[in-house]
Structures are given as C-alpha cells and as structure tokens.
XYZ file of C-alpha atoms in Angstrom:
735
model
C -63.585 128.419 34.405
C -60.381 130.023 36.077
C -59.768 132.387 33.270
C -63.530 133.322 33.377
C -63.411 134.043 36.953
C -60.170 136.227 36.640
C -62.090 138.192 33.843
C -64.830 138.697 35.915
C -62.936 140.161 38.819
C -61.079 142.129 36.512
C -64.316 143.692 35.248
C -65.788 144.257 38.624
C -62.660 145.986 39.766
C -62.751 148.144 36.709
C -66.406 149.263 37.290
C -65.224 149.615 40.978
C -62.687 151.965 40.160
C -64.735 153.833 37.362
C -67.575 154.268 39.835
C -65.356 155.472 42.920
C -63.053 157.778 41.018
C -60.282 159.440 43.619
C -61.027 162.653 45.173
C -57.567 164.245 44.444
C -55.226 163.519 41.178
C -52.336 162.813 42.970
C -51.062 160.323 40.615
C -50.781 162.594 37.957
C -53.086 160.458 35.444
C -56.042 162.633 34.676
C -55.563 165.560 32.311
C -58.157 167.431 30.182
C -57.268 168.100 26.713
C -55.375 171.451 25.880
C -54.078 171.773 29.602
C -50.068 171.611 30.080
C -50.440 170.174 33.585
C -52.793 167.280 35.105
C -55.992 168.158 36.779
C -55.512 170.045 39.805
C -51.825 170.597 39.321
C -50.383 174.088 39.186
C -46.948 176.018 38.782
C -44.850 177.644 41.488
C -41.340 179.125 40.443
C -39.782 179.720 37.341
C -38.856 176.353 36.011
C -40.652 174.258 33.173
C -43.109 171.773 34.197
C -44.327 169.267 32.053
C -46.089 165.963 31.906
C -43.758 163.045 31.221
C -44.017 159.355 30.351
C -41.184 158.422 32.603
C -43.483 157.470 35.229
C -43.419 155.285 38.457
C -46.757 153.772 37.409
C -49.199 154.434 35.265
C -48.848 156.548 32.244
C -47.491 160.083 33.866
C -45.270 161.804 35.974
C -44.728 165.371 36.653
C -41.477 166.693 35.589
C -39.553 169.952 36.407
C -36.824 171.361 34.076
C -34.332 173.990 35.550
C -32.761 176.636 33.158
C -29.212 176.514 32.232
C -28.338 178.747 34.961
C -30.159 176.814 37.767
C -30.314 180.067 39.760
C -33.984 179.799 40.804
C -36.349 176.809 41.798
C -39.628 175.302 40.134
C -42.478 173.367 42.046
C -45.632 171.356 40.545
C -48.042 171.686 43.396
C -51.530 170.599 44.406
C -54.148 172.376 46.818
C -56.169 170.496 49.027
C -59.026 172.085 51.479
C -58.023 171.001 55.091
C -61.550 169.547 56.031
C -60.167 167.145 58.090
C -59.617 166.344 61.655
C -56.317 164.772 63.172
C -52.771 165.097 64.771
C -50.283 163.930 62.075
C -49.956 164.345 58.272
C -47.980 162.562 56.159
C -46.984 163.005 52.444
C -45.534 159.977 50.514
C -44.094 160.218 47.030
C -41.832 158.933 44.270
C -39.147 160.889 43.040
C -36.461 160.447 40.389
C -33.456 163.009 39.711
C -31.094 163.622 37.165
C -27.947 165.693 37.682
C -29.558 168.065 40.346
C -26.681 170.330 41.592
C -26.283 173.566 43.481
C -29.484 172.947 45.080
C -31.699 169.959 45.830
C -34.862 168.046 45.056
C -37.734 166.832 47.452
C -41.327 166.748 48.140
C -43.205 169.826 49.590
C -45.613 169.820 52.318
C -47.479 172.872 53.612
C -50.265 173.779 55.712
C -51.609 177.031 55.734
C -54.169 178.710 58.130
C -55.476 182.460 58.753
C -53.334 183.635 56.030
C -49.915 181.916 57.041
C -47.928 179.228 57.115
C -48.319 177.041 60.025
C -46.257 173.724 59.384
C -43.698 173.431 56.375
C -41.113 171.085 55.022
C -39.561 170.728 51.792
C -37.079 168.137 52.490
C -34.000 171.008 52.238
C -32.087 169.458 55.126
C -31.759 166.302 53.172
C -30.003 167.992 50.411
C -30.964 165.228 47.895
C -28.647 165.830 44.538
C -27.146 163.664 41.875
C -28.862 161.351 39.813
C -31.142 158.804 41.523
C -33.838 156.251 39.922
C -37.490 156.084 41.536
C -37.479 156.370 45.059
C -39.893 156.573 47.767
C -39.618 159.946 50.136
C -41.872 160.974 53.122
C -42.665 163.838 55.137
C -44.512 164.108 58.526
C -45.812 167.202 60.379
C -48.018 168.313 62.979
C -51.455 168.909 61.730
C -52.721 171.949 63.226
C -56.465 172.468 64.242
C -56.759 175.941 62.469
C -55.240 174.307 59.097
C -57.463 175.849 56.099
C -55.457 174.752 53.319
C -52.727 171.655 52.511
C -50.193 172.191 49.714
C -48.465 169.400 48.538
C -45.880 169.527 45.785
C -42.533 168.392 44.124
C -39.567 171.001 44.406
C -36.664 171.699 42.581
C -34.324 174.278 43.458
C -30.742 174.835 41.691
C -30.037 172.938 38.497
C -30.847 169.284 37.098
C -34.259 167.701 36.249
C -36.583 165.873 38.763
C -39.614 163.570 38.017
C -42.484 163.144 40.685
C -45.173 160.731 40.874
C -48.034 158.479 42.744
C -48.345 160.879 45.698
C -50.134 159.655 48.786
C -51.582 161.628 51.417
C -52.635 160.316 54.927
C -53.787 161.968 58.279
C -53.375 159.939 61.418
C -52.576 156.990 58.986
C -56.016 157.539 56.896
C -55.970 157.988 53.352
C -56.962 161.428 52.560
C -58.665 160.009 49.270
C -61.284 158.084 51.584
C -61.159 160.186 54.511
C -64.619 161.483 55.412
C -64.258 165.447 55.179
C -65.917 167.447 58.096
C -67.571 170.746 58.176
C -65.472 172.745 60.636
C -67.793 174.608 62.794
C -67.108 178.552 62.948
C -66.732 180.042 66.094
C -68.647 183.467 67.054
C -65.263 185.480 66.671
C -64.929 184.150 63.247
C -68.397 184.980 61.923
C -68.198 188.617 63.227
C -67.686 190.646 60.343
C -69.179 193.919 61.200
C -65.906 195.953 60.969
C -64.341 194.247 58.225
C -64.485 197.248 56.017
C -63.414 199.699 58.475
C -63.534 200.362 62.328
C -65.675 203.697 61.833
C -63.728 204.841 64.526
C -62.444 208.377 64.638
C -59.723 209.368 66.965
C -58.632 212.826 65.576
C -59.989 214.444 68.807
C -57.619 212.611 71.191
C -54.819 214.697 72.688
C -52.176 214.643 75.166
C -54.591 214.632 78.145
C -55.978 211.150 76.802
C -52.745 209.469 76.397
C -52.757 207.975 79.525
C -56.233 206.482 79.530
C -55.524 205.417 75.988
C -52.349 203.667 77.490
C -54.527 201.859 80.052
C -57.172 200.890 77.618
C -54.302 199.273 75.543
C -53.326 197.329 78.836
C -56.970 195.915 79.798
C -57.462 195.040 76.271
C -54.383 193.060 75.980
C -54.678 191.447 79.487
C -58.095 190.394 78.653
C -57.373 189.006 75.350
C -54.826 186.435 76.888
C -56.662 185.810 80.303
C -60.364 185.775 79.795
C -61.791 182.249 79.192
C -64.468 183.520 76.758
C -62.297 185.390 74.888
C -59.969 182.065 75.001
C -62.964 180.090 73.420
C -63.313 182.038 70.379
C -66.745 183.944 71.671
C -65.241 187.265 70.724
C -63.659 188.792 67.949
C -61.413 190.930 70.330
C -60.372 193.469 67.446
C -63.903 194.419 66.828
C -64.859 194.314 70.384
C -62.410 197.022 70.654
C -64.109 199.010 68.062
C -67.643 198.500 69.916
C -66.103 199.609 73.089
C -64.124 202.889 71.691
C -67.072 205.252 71.029
C -68.116 204.952 74.805
C -64.892 205.275 76.205
C -64.163 208.470 74.112
C -66.893 209.784 75.838
C -65.554 209.518 79.426
C -65.169 212.635 81.586
C -63.276 211.640 84.426
C -61.218 208.771 86.189
C -64.129 207.381 87.917
C -66.016 206.827 84.700
C -62.927 205.612 82.643
C -62.778 202.710 85.222
C -66.634 202.201 85.397
C -66.646 201.611 81.426
C -63.620 199.308 81.799
C -65.211 197.251 84.774
C -68.700 197.151 83.055
C -67.080 195.823 79.759
C -65.290 193.068 81.619
C -68.464 192.040 83.584
C -70.323 191.846 79.955
C -68.050 189.401 78.780
C -69.653 186.569 80.842
C -69.492 185.108 84.414
C -66.202 184.204 86.082
C -65.166 180.925 87.814
C -61.918 180.543 89.840
C -59.640 178.378 88.305
C -59.192 175.340 90.184
C -56.269 174.084 87.931
C -54.173 176.969 87.800
C -50.789 176.932 89.104
C -48.861 179.924 90.925
C -46.049 181.369 89.139
C -42.806 178.925 89.053
C -40.322 180.331 91.736
C -37.783 179.460 89.309
C -39.194 181.154 86.554
C -36.954 183.132 84.483
C -39.476 185.880 83.764
C -42.896 186.742 85.719
C -45.816 187.981 84.826
C -46.172 191.738 85.789
C -49.090 192.614 87.586
C -47.927 195.717 89.292
C -49.957 198.004 86.963
C -53.432 196.261 88.132
C -52.321 197.169 91.905
C -52.168 200.758 90.779
C -55.977 201.047 89.661
C -58.841 201.797 91.556
C -60.349 199.418 93.507
C -63.286 198.330 91.829
C -61.157 197.861 88.293
C -58.146 196.123 90.264
C -60.512 193.703 91.891
C -62.446 192.511 88.585
C -58.888 192.483 86.940
C -57.593 190.191 89.582
C -60.765 188.213 89.373
C -60.074 187.460 85.444
C -56.437 186.608 86.559
C -57.441 183.917 89.268
C -60.123 182.702 86.690
C -57.738 182.594 83.542
C -57.946 180.483 80.699
C -56.212 177.027 80.592
C -55.006 174.758 77.755
C -56.402 175.484 74.169
C -56.714 179.407 73.352
C -58.069 180.874 70.185
C -55.639 183.555 69.976
C -52.190 181.913 70.969
C -50.922 178.394 71.232
C -47.465 176.990 71.363
C -45.448 175.367 68.355
C -45.432 171.335 69.218
C -42.111 170.067 70.182
C -40.356 173.874 70.246
C -42.745 175.739 72.521
C -42.330 178.997 70.563
C -45.660 181.172 70.574
C -47.735 180.770 67.677
C -50.293 183.674 67.306
C -53.349 182.467 66.060
C -56.207 183.912 64.089
C -54.718 187.114 63.899
C -55.906 188.993 60.657
C -53.413 191.546 58.948
C -56.342 193.234 57.191
C -54.203 193.335 53.924
C -56.828 195.450 51.952
C -56.459 198.491 53.799
C -52.634 199.423 53.369
C -53.362 202.619 55.371
C -55.398 201.519 58.341
C -57.957 203.899 59.860
C -57.857 205.269 63.495
C -59.189 202.292 64.982
C -56.945 199.747 63.037
C -53.791 201.854 63.690
C -54.355 201.938 67.824
C -55.199 197.987 67.199
C -51.874 197.312 65.805
C -50.120 199.305 68.662
C -52.250 197.317 71.279
C -51.839 193.769 69.621
C -48.099 194.226 68.891
C -47.339 195.787 72.529
C -49.209 193.144 74.306
C -47.688 190.334 72.164
C -44.484 191.127 73.277
C -45.342 191.815 77.053
C -46.552 188.159 77.504
C -44.892 186.335 74.933
C -41.275 188.004 74.173
C -38.684 185.810 75.915
C -35.791 188.974 75.986
C -38.266 191.426 77.308
C -35.708 191.896 80.281
C -32.674 192.797 77.436
C -34.310 195.740 76.185
C -32.594 199.012 76.515
C -36.084 200.471 77.166
C -38.450 199.536 79.889
C -41.447 198.095 77.724
C -43.991 199.375 80.206
C -43.208 203.021 78.980
C -43.236 202.001 75.320
C -47.204 201.736 74.949
C -47.746 205.386 75.885
C -44.913 206.479 74.002
C -46.254 205.245 70.542
C -49.895 206.097 70.972
C -49.693 209.637 69.602
C -47.141 208.179 66.763
C -49.654 205.449 65.839
C -53.121 207.356 65.956
C -51.786 210.479 64.410
C -49.710 208.782 61.535
C -51.181 210.733 58.488
C -50.438 208.357 55.784
C -48.967 204.900 54.964
C -45.513 205.548 55.274
C -45.878 207.647 58.740
C -47.710 204.167 59.914
C -45.095 201.931 58.469
C -42.671 204.193 60.103
C -44.389 204.302 63.336
C -44.243 200.351 63.473
C -40.663 199.789 62.370
C -39.592 201.897 65.147
C -41.666 200.046 67.918
C -40.410 196.810 66.450
C -37.097 198.198 66.671
C -37.412 198.843 70.583
C -37.437 195.346 71.234
C -33.659 194.828 69.625
C -34.045 191.574 68.207
C -32.568 191.429 64.733
C -35.210 188.639 63.878
C -37.750 191.420 64.305
C -38.339 194.042 61.143
C -40.891 194.508 58.558
C -40.626 191.694 56.588
C -44.024 192.083 54.656
C -46.100 195.091 53.824
C -43.689 197.885 54.275
C -44.117 199.261 50.456
C -43.847 202.831 51.580
C -40.843 202.464 53.947
C -39.107 200.659 50.709
C -39.978 203.413 48.491
C -38.666 205.804 50.912
C -35.271 204.117 50.614
C -35.018 204.162 47.108
C -35.771 202.089 43.879
C -32.537 202.738 42.747
C -29.428 200.546 43.829
C -25.746 200.976 43.378
C -23.842 198.207 41.637
C -21.212 197.770 44.566
C -21.913 195.992 47.643
C -20.629 197.808 50.860
C -20.000 196.782 54.360
C -18.735 198.607 57.482
C -15.336 198.166 57.889
C -13.491 199.997 60.993
C -16.415 201.940 61.175
C -16.334 203.188 57.547
C -18.689 202.720 54.678
C -16.369 200.203 52.399
C -16.818 198.920 48.943
C -16.438 195.377 49.141
C -17.512 193.895 46.086
C -19.412 194.329 42.797
C -23.124 192.843 41.918
C -22.399 192.682 38.370
C -18.568 192.456 37.195
C -19.142 194.043 33.883
C -20.324 197.167 35.638
C -16.915 197.623 37.546
C -15.616 200.058 35.148
C -18.521 202.318 34.982
C -18.949 202.320 38.668
C -15.271 203.866 38.805
C -14.951 202.480 42.234
C -12.369 200.005 43.647
C -12.813 197.401 46.358
C -11.732 199.309 49.414
C -12.651 202.612 48.657
C -14.478 204.063 51.461
C -17.396 206.305 50.962
C -17.654 209.449 53.234
C -20.471 211.517 51.855
C -23.664 210.801 49.871
C -25.350 213.917 48.457
C -23.188 216.343 50.576
C -24.372 214.631 53.967
C -21.496 212.597 55.929
C -22.103 208.989 56.330
C -22.206 209.134 60.109
C -24.934 211.693 60.135
C -27.152 209.426 57.735
C -26.573 206.545 59.807
C -27.599 208.165 62.992
C -30.613 209.889 61.292
C -31.905 206.386 59.859
C -30.946 204.010 62.780
C -34.397 203.744 64.111
C -35.572 202.307 60.980
C -33.251 199.177 61.058
C -34.065 197.094 64.056
C -31.447 195.091 65.462
C -30.004 193.189 68.563
C -27.060 194.945 68.396
C -24.993 197.993 66.224
C -22.633 196.059 64.223
C -25.748 194.213 62.925
C -27.773 197.345 62.275
C -24.593 198.664 60.209
C -24.677 195.536 58.356
C -28.406 195.910 57.301
C -27.941 199.805 56.684
C -24.984 199.530 54.518
C -26.826 198.032 51.830
C -29.093 200.792 51.562
C -27.348 203.899 52.347
C -26.535 204.329 48.404
C -30.152 203.735 47.345
C -32.020 206.407 46.237
C -35.306 207.443 44.027
C -32.929 209.007 41.507
C -30.931 207.152 39.025
C -27.698 208.774 40.370
C -26.355 210.207 43.377
C -23.153 212.113 44.446
C -20.700 210.558 46.344
C -17.646 211.721 48.223
C -14.919 208.994 48.570
C -11.370 208.064 49.624
C -9.183 205.725 47.318
C -6.114 204.399 48.603
C -3.607 207.060 49.471
C -5.220 209.690 47.737
C -7.667 212.460 49.473
C -11.368 212.907 49.009
C -12.714 212.759 45.613
C -16.241 213.286 44.218
C -18.243 211.537 41.320
C -21.865 210.960 40.329
C -22.634 207.125 40.781
C -25.060 205.779 38.586
C -27.748 203.546 40.041
C -29.783 200.883 39.000
C -33.192 199.172 39.247
C -32.856 196.027 41.425
C -33.922 193.558 38.937
C -31.090 194.309 36.505
C -28.372 193.777 39.227
C -27.411 190.310 40.791
C -28.084 191.586 44.115
C -27.365 189.530 47.206
C -27.806 190.428 50.960
C -24.784 189.811 53.021
C -22.637 187.522 50.606
C -22.657 186.055 47.198
C -24.187 182.805 46.469
C -21.617 179.893 46.475
C -21.985 176.242 44.655
C -18.289 175.263 46.011
C -18.055 172.266 47.966
C -18.203 173.077 51.604
C -14.851 171.575 52.395
C -11.251 171.568 51.349
C -7.760 171.139 52.135
C -5.664 174.013 52.680
C -1.859 173.982 53.032
C 0.107 172.871 55.912
C -2.625 169.992 56.357
C -5.509 172.149 57.543
C -9.193 171.417 56.895
C -11.644 174.196 56.022
C -15.228 173.736 56.156
C -17.958 176.494 55.078
C -21.473 175.795 56.594
C -22.991 178.021 53.528
C -22.741 175.225 51.364
C -22.512 171.880 53.664
C -24.830 169.054 53.303
C -25.792 165.839 55.208
C -23.474 163.807 52.824
C -20.299 165.768 53.482
C -20.289 165.120 57.383
C -19.288 161.751 57.191
C -16.485 162.847 54.382
C -15.288 165.393 56.543
C -14.711 163.209 59.341
C -12.442 160.917 57.554
C -10.856 163.163 55.069
C -9.717 165.789 58.077
C -9.120 162.984 61.086
C -5.303 163.469 60.841
C -5.291 166.929 59.960
C -3.344 169.878 62.140
C -6.636 171.382 62.600
C -10.048 172.524 61.166
C -11.605 175.833 60.416
C -15.238 175.801 60.189
C -16.558 179.247 58.815
C -19.945 180.181 59.870
C -19.569 183.674 58.570
C -23.080 182.642 56.744
C -26.014 180.697 57.311
C -25.849 176.825 57.529
C -27.331 175.148 54.970
C -27.817 172.196 56.994
C -28.681 171.523 60.884
C -25.183 170.312 62.230
C -24.845 171.136 65.832
C -25.103 167.332 66.775
C -24.386 165.242 63.489
C -20.982 167.488 63.202
C -20.763 168.781 66.698
C -20.221 165.512 68.674
C -16.938 164.991 66.410
C -15.259 167.474 68.517
C -16.530 166.305 72.189
C -15.015 163.300 73.588
C -17.575 163.264 76.717
C -21.166 164.159 76.722
C -21.078 167.953 77.420
C -24.188 170.122 78.033
C -24.113 173.164 75.601
C -27.714 174.861 75.552
C -31.161 175.177 77.510
C -34.186 177.351 76.507
C -36.585 179.476 78.225
C -40.348 179.082 77.260
C -43.622 180.979 77.485
C -46.753 179.704 79.067
C -50.118 180.405 77.675
C -51.650 179.310 80.973
C -49.745 181.992 82.514
C -49.112 184.773 80.205
C -45.698 186.618 80.821
C -44.337 183.279 82.719
C -40.961 181.943 81.078
C -39.078 178.855 82.277
C -36.089 177.108 81.672
C -36.223 173.649 79.948
C -33.545 170.912 80.743
C -30.184 171.394 79.387
C -29.180 169.714 75.661
C -26.168 167.897 75.369
C -24.081 167.305 72.597
C -23.050 163.482 72.775
C -19.472 162.375 72.877
C -17.558 160.800 69.797
C -15.834 157.389 70.219
C -12.910 158.690 68.006
C -13.234 162.297 68.663
C -11.065 164.750 66.934
C -7.542 165.314 68.253
C -6.456 168.724 66.482
C -7.501 172.207 67.116
C -10.910 173.415 65.867
C -11.221 177.385 65.065
C -14.603 178.593 64.383
C -15.161 181.927 62.490
C -17.834 184.196 63.156
C -19.046 187.958 62.737
C -22.322 190.022 62.291
C -23.333 187.744 59.305
C -23.446 184.702 61.737
C -27.259 184.806 63.153
C -29.697 182.651 64.521
C -29.090 179.061 63.655
C -25.400 180.060 62.908
C -25.048 181.352 66.454
C -26.975 178.232 68.052
C -24.608 176.051 65.725
C -21.314 178.159 67.239
C -22.410 177.384 70.854
C -22.458 173.784 70.030
C -18.840 173.993 68.425
C -18.023 176.005 71.775
C -18.611 172.900 73.655
C -15.901 171.074 71.997
C -12.707 169.703 73.584
C -10.173 172.401 71.991
C -11.855 174.772 70.483
C -11.282 178.654 69.646
C -13.916 181.124 68.132
C -12.441 184.147 66.629
C -14.097 187.138 64.885
C -16.260 189.629 66.011
C -19.748 190.246 67.379
C -22.495 188.106 66.058
C -26.309 189.190 65.103
C -27.362 188.287 68.803
C -30.703 186.966 67.450
C -31.396 183.209 68.550
C -34.510 181.160 68.937
C -37.106 179.622 66.635
C -39.086 182.670 65.242
C -42.467 183.639 65.669
C -44.684 185.528 63.087
C -46.896 188.361 63.744
C -49.157 190.253 61.865
C -50.532 193.554 62.067
C -53.237 195.466 60.333
C -52.099 196.963 56.786
C -50.627 193.648 56.008
C -47.607 194.157 57.787
C -45.665 190.922 59.143
C -42.922 190.846 61.174
C -41.401 188.454 63.390
C -39.773 187.891 67.109
C -37.349 185.127 68.608
C -39.942 183.073 70.059
C -37.701 181.082 72.738
C -34.645 182.171 74.785
C -31.282 180.219 74.091
C -28.904 179.986 76.678
C -25.923 178.827 77.881
C -26.179 176.070 80.520
C -25.494 178.365 83.417
C -28.263 180.804 81.927
C -26.213 183.259 80.180
C -27.863 184.600 77.298
C -26.861 184.801 73.724
C -29.475 187.443 72.849
C -28.124 190.855 71.753
C -24.298 190.132 72.892
C -24.281 187.363 70.412
C -21.294 184.637 70.382
C -18.480 186.233 72.041
C -15.248 185.102 70.410
C -12.364 184.058 72.313
C -9.969 186.166 70.111
C -11.363 189.489 68.610
C -10.392 189.871 64.991
C -12.051 192.121 62.606
C -11.275 193.044 58.958
C -9.536 195.967 58.125
C -9.656 198.392 55.280
C -6.141 197.494 54.024
C -7.092 193.943 54.085
C -10.282 194.285 52.219
C -8.188 196.449 49.270
C -5.478 193.820 49.049
C -8.399 191.079 48.919
C -6.997 189.337 52.042
C -9.209 186.880 54.413
C -7.917 188.223 57.776
C -10.036 185.838 59.910
C -8.975 183.048 58.047
C -5.420 183.919 58.269
C -5.514 184.565 62.079
C -6.982 180.916 62.335
C -4.273 179.360 60.183
C -1.928 181.189 62.540
C -3.389 179.628 65.579
C -3.385 176.124 64.343
C 0.235 176.540 63.542
C 1.238 177.590 66.667
C 2.766 174.757 68.805
C-alpha cells in the first residue's frame, strides 16, 4: 500500500509540473532541437557558449569557455520583462569554475530602463578565480520603479572555464516564476509621441537680438521641469511641450508679450497649491539655489515663478531621483533620440536646455568652474541652433561639456563624427606628455617597433609641419578635463591620429637634432591599443630589495589583502601604486591597516530633488583603527592616471599614521557618476556627489595634492626608469 501511495504522489507531482511549466527557463533544461543554447538564453561577448552535462541539478548547465589568450569575456544571458513591482531584487545561482585567471567569474544582474542601465552587478569586486566546485552565489540590487528589462547572466572574464545552473530570481522574496505580472500604467508624458519624428521647429530666423529671450526661455523651461508639481507627476512630456510652445514664442514682438506668453504657459499647466511640507534652504548648505534671475523679471512673470517655487514638488519626480545609498542624481525618463544623429533645430535647442539645467540644479561642483555657469546658456544658444551638421553639433556639445571642468564629463557615446574628425588611423606608439613635451613611452605592438622607427623617449615636436603646442591650443576645447595635466593625458593618445594612413612628424631622439619622418598609421583594430597603461596579469604585490613591500592596485584582489598584511607586516615600508584604476575597492579593507585609531577621512555633498540647487554635507566617514596597525612607512604613488576611485582610495590612505603621498596632480574627478543623455544619441556623465576632506576642502579639480612632487623626466623615460618608485624607495630607506 505504501508503494502505491508513493507512486500516486509521484504521478500527481509530475502532472502538476507538466500543467504548470515555469515561465522562465532559468535551469537551462528546456532546449529546442537545433538550438545551440537553451530556450531564452543568448550570447554576450566573445567566448564559446555551450550546453554541458556537468550540471548542478537536472541534465544541463550553461558553460563558458575562454579562448587561449583570455583577453576578452563571455556571458550567457537571459532577458525578462520587468513587469513586476517591488523594492529589492535578488539573483541566486550555482557556479563551478576551472582554472579561471587574469579576470573573474560570477553571476550578473542588470536592470535597464529608459535605454540605460539603472542597477548593475557582475560580482567583479568578489574577484572569484581559480578552480572551485559548485557553489551558490547571490546578488541583491535595488529594484527601480522605472525598470523595464531584467537581465540575468553568468559571466567569465579572462582565461578559464565556468559552468552555471539553477538560477533563481526573486523580487522582495517572491519567486519570479510565480510572481504575478502587473501592467505598468503609462503616464501621459510617456504616451505623448507627437514629435517622435521631429520637432517641426525652424530656428533659422533667430538672430543675435533674440538670444537673450531664448536664454530666458531656457531658464524658465528648466525651472518648471524640476519644480512644477504637474511635471513631476509625469503629466507632461516636457521635451514636447517646449516644441508646442516655441511657435508662439517665435512670434513675440516685445518684452511684455514675451513675459505674457511665459506667464500664460505656466498657468496652463494647472493650479498650484502652496507646499506645506517644503523646507527652507538649509543655512549650512554648501550650495544654495540661485533664484536671483527670477528677481530680475517683470512683476507678473516673477510672481508666477515664485508661486511655482513655493508650490514645488516634493518626493517622487518623473524626471529626477537620487540613487539609493549614494544620493547622486539619476536623470530619469530622458530620451536620447538616437534615431536622429543630427537633431533638427528644436531638438538642438532642447539638448542645450536639458544639459544646462541638469548642471545648474544637480552638479555638486558648479562653484568650482572657471566660468560663471550663468553666462554659459546665452553663449551657446547660437552655437547649438546654428550648428549646420552633425560634427558641428557634437563639437558644440563637447565644448559645453568641457566648461564644467570635470574629467568624468565627456561624450562617451554617440560622438561618431567627432571620432571621425580625430582620425581613423592610429600610431603604433603610446605617447604621454612628459616635462611638457610629447614623448614616446611604449609600443602598442612590439613587432612594429622597427617599422615605427621611434625609440622610447623620443620627443615629437611637429605634426604635419604644425608645432605640437599649437595643435594642443587649437584642440584643447574638445578634451574635457578637471585640470590641465589630465587634459594633456587624454590628448596625447590622439595627437598622431589621422584620416590618412601616414603623417609627417618632426622629432628629437637623444642628443641628435630634430629629424623628420613619415610615420605609418594603422586601423585601431590592428593594434593592441591601451588607453593609459597596458593590461597587467601580474600578482598585485611583491617584495622588493631592502625588505620593502610593493602593491599595485591595478590587479589587487580581495584575497590579496590578508596576504599583504601578513607577508608585509615586518617590512621597512610599503609602497602602494595607484597610478592606475583599482581593480577592487580597498579604502576600508586595506586602508584600516595603516590606522591605529579611528580617523575621519571624507564627507560628501549631495543634492536635493525637493529643493533643486541645494547641496548639503553628509556625515563624515571614518577609517576604523586596526588592533595591529602597520608600523613602517607607507608611500602612495599618484599621478594624472589616478582618477575617481583611485583618488578616493588615496584619500583613505592619507589618513594613515605614517603616510607620504608622492607624485603629481591627479585627475581631479571624484564622486559617483550620473549618466546624462542628449538628443542625437549622445551620452555624457558628471561627478554626481561632492567628495570632500573632513574640513570641507574639495578634491575636485585640484585632485590629490602630493606631499612630495615627483614627476617623470624624458631622460628617465629613455632609460626605462620608474622615477616615482625610486623616490619612494629612497624615502623608506631614510633613517
């Protein structure tokens, strides 16, 4: 009887599963004949993907195998519509790895919305390598309201093999396989498609006499975008409302008519109620909203604008939010209009208005610009609306982006014509500015060394007959940066690019006088181009002569930290090289090793969507003291290659008991980045929070100021010396 009951139970269970198949094939089991991957799974990256019988459960797993070089990545991915609501999303899965090196393996979870990634983690910081049997891993992310697509994946970076199986996805603890889907209600702003194909606005007749009126319109448009309650609710597609308003505005005859149009426009948006929960600007605010321009308007317009301010939106906003836990701005529901690479007049004006107002209200370093941001809108009106082609438009955009003087800010996507202008052919050598001269510092491909005919340490003085310093002067506006050393860092790699496959250069080699030669150039994909420094697969730490420890953060892994503390405990000194971007976040895990007592090292300034333009300080973060702190000298190496997380890490090390920072000006761009999309498919970023020392002093633009300035020399480059490292060793050996 017992056997019969067990058999019946098994049959019922089988029928139940057969009648209720899982919505998503997260166990890799379902695979149609002829398909190379299970149903729903697809390939990201370059590596080979297969289905394998080495499974954690069931019959199948997803397998990623690198190529011999292991210089790229592979990912087996699955896409799920984000038709769910919740606060937290968790991906669990099993992974087995074999001989993973020079990279990592992990799960991947990405949440996309409005054509951009909203939340992302690929377990890179866990630096999982080596050979490991099946283990369970998990990722937890915030689940944004504006989520549209969920991507889950297994990923392998570097060399090795990885297997993945039994993925399990939950939202607020509920299994997505059984979680009820919801139909997300679209707001009126999302349903408005009237100008999807073009603005129908012609600004060719706009002249110098009109510019101040268009400056005012841009200010009013942006002020309403971030303050008016109806816009905050998503009642209006604020891009398209600009296009609806412009035809009437173009017909204005005088200031009275202009102000009347603007006042009536505001009134048409709906009635306003004075905000009972709005707080006045914090007296201790680092930055305060700039409303002086409103006071300079005619009485009726001024009254209406102040009425909007007193009734401003609070809390949830359709166009702006703050990233949870970090509080850098998240610009939401912004369309990049990628299908119109050269925007029409209305969209060009929109790009200017959108960017200017984002910076005006949500950039923490507006007060550190050389320019007064208040003058910038008027300046760029003619440059944007009269840009005659895609290149001129991209150039106007990058010049304006450069004015905020933030190395995080550039055209990171969509600048096709600008890239063409720089040239499709590249030199076979890597160059840097050393002692204010353009110097050959490395070869991209060793086999091209003889053909290049240039030696390490050679100085390029003219390109196609034009002095290098003159080219730098002419092009500097197209290389945004926080400071000049960082601008030169970014320009150096491009100065020998050309639309031709060869250029004429004049150069100085050693003690010889100037020479000239024709330098052959190559398509980018035929060279092993690196941006600032070559990729390294070396272990992050080693013992130098004289019992000195050396650590490079370029390749550091979490598991290295305990070994460094153990193996370097009795050394005379430790040198930490941050002339790179750290591969793992170490300010606390390694920084605390050099601190005997808890010490403050940083505080942030963050914006306020309830009072746009206001920035206030957070509480100061501290490095916890170590029970057994390091007793020797700590020397930290920095230069213009030290940027963002590298600079933040240097701040943490500076809090140490016996730290000396040597080198030169760092990139001066710190703070979690916020992405910005502009018409024409352009994408840029800003440093989204202010990063300050405990006394309020900024690191932006000035960077990490070294205690001892040490810079490489042309002679040192020629001799293959590492002059900063030499100085660090000298300091440690001093009694």
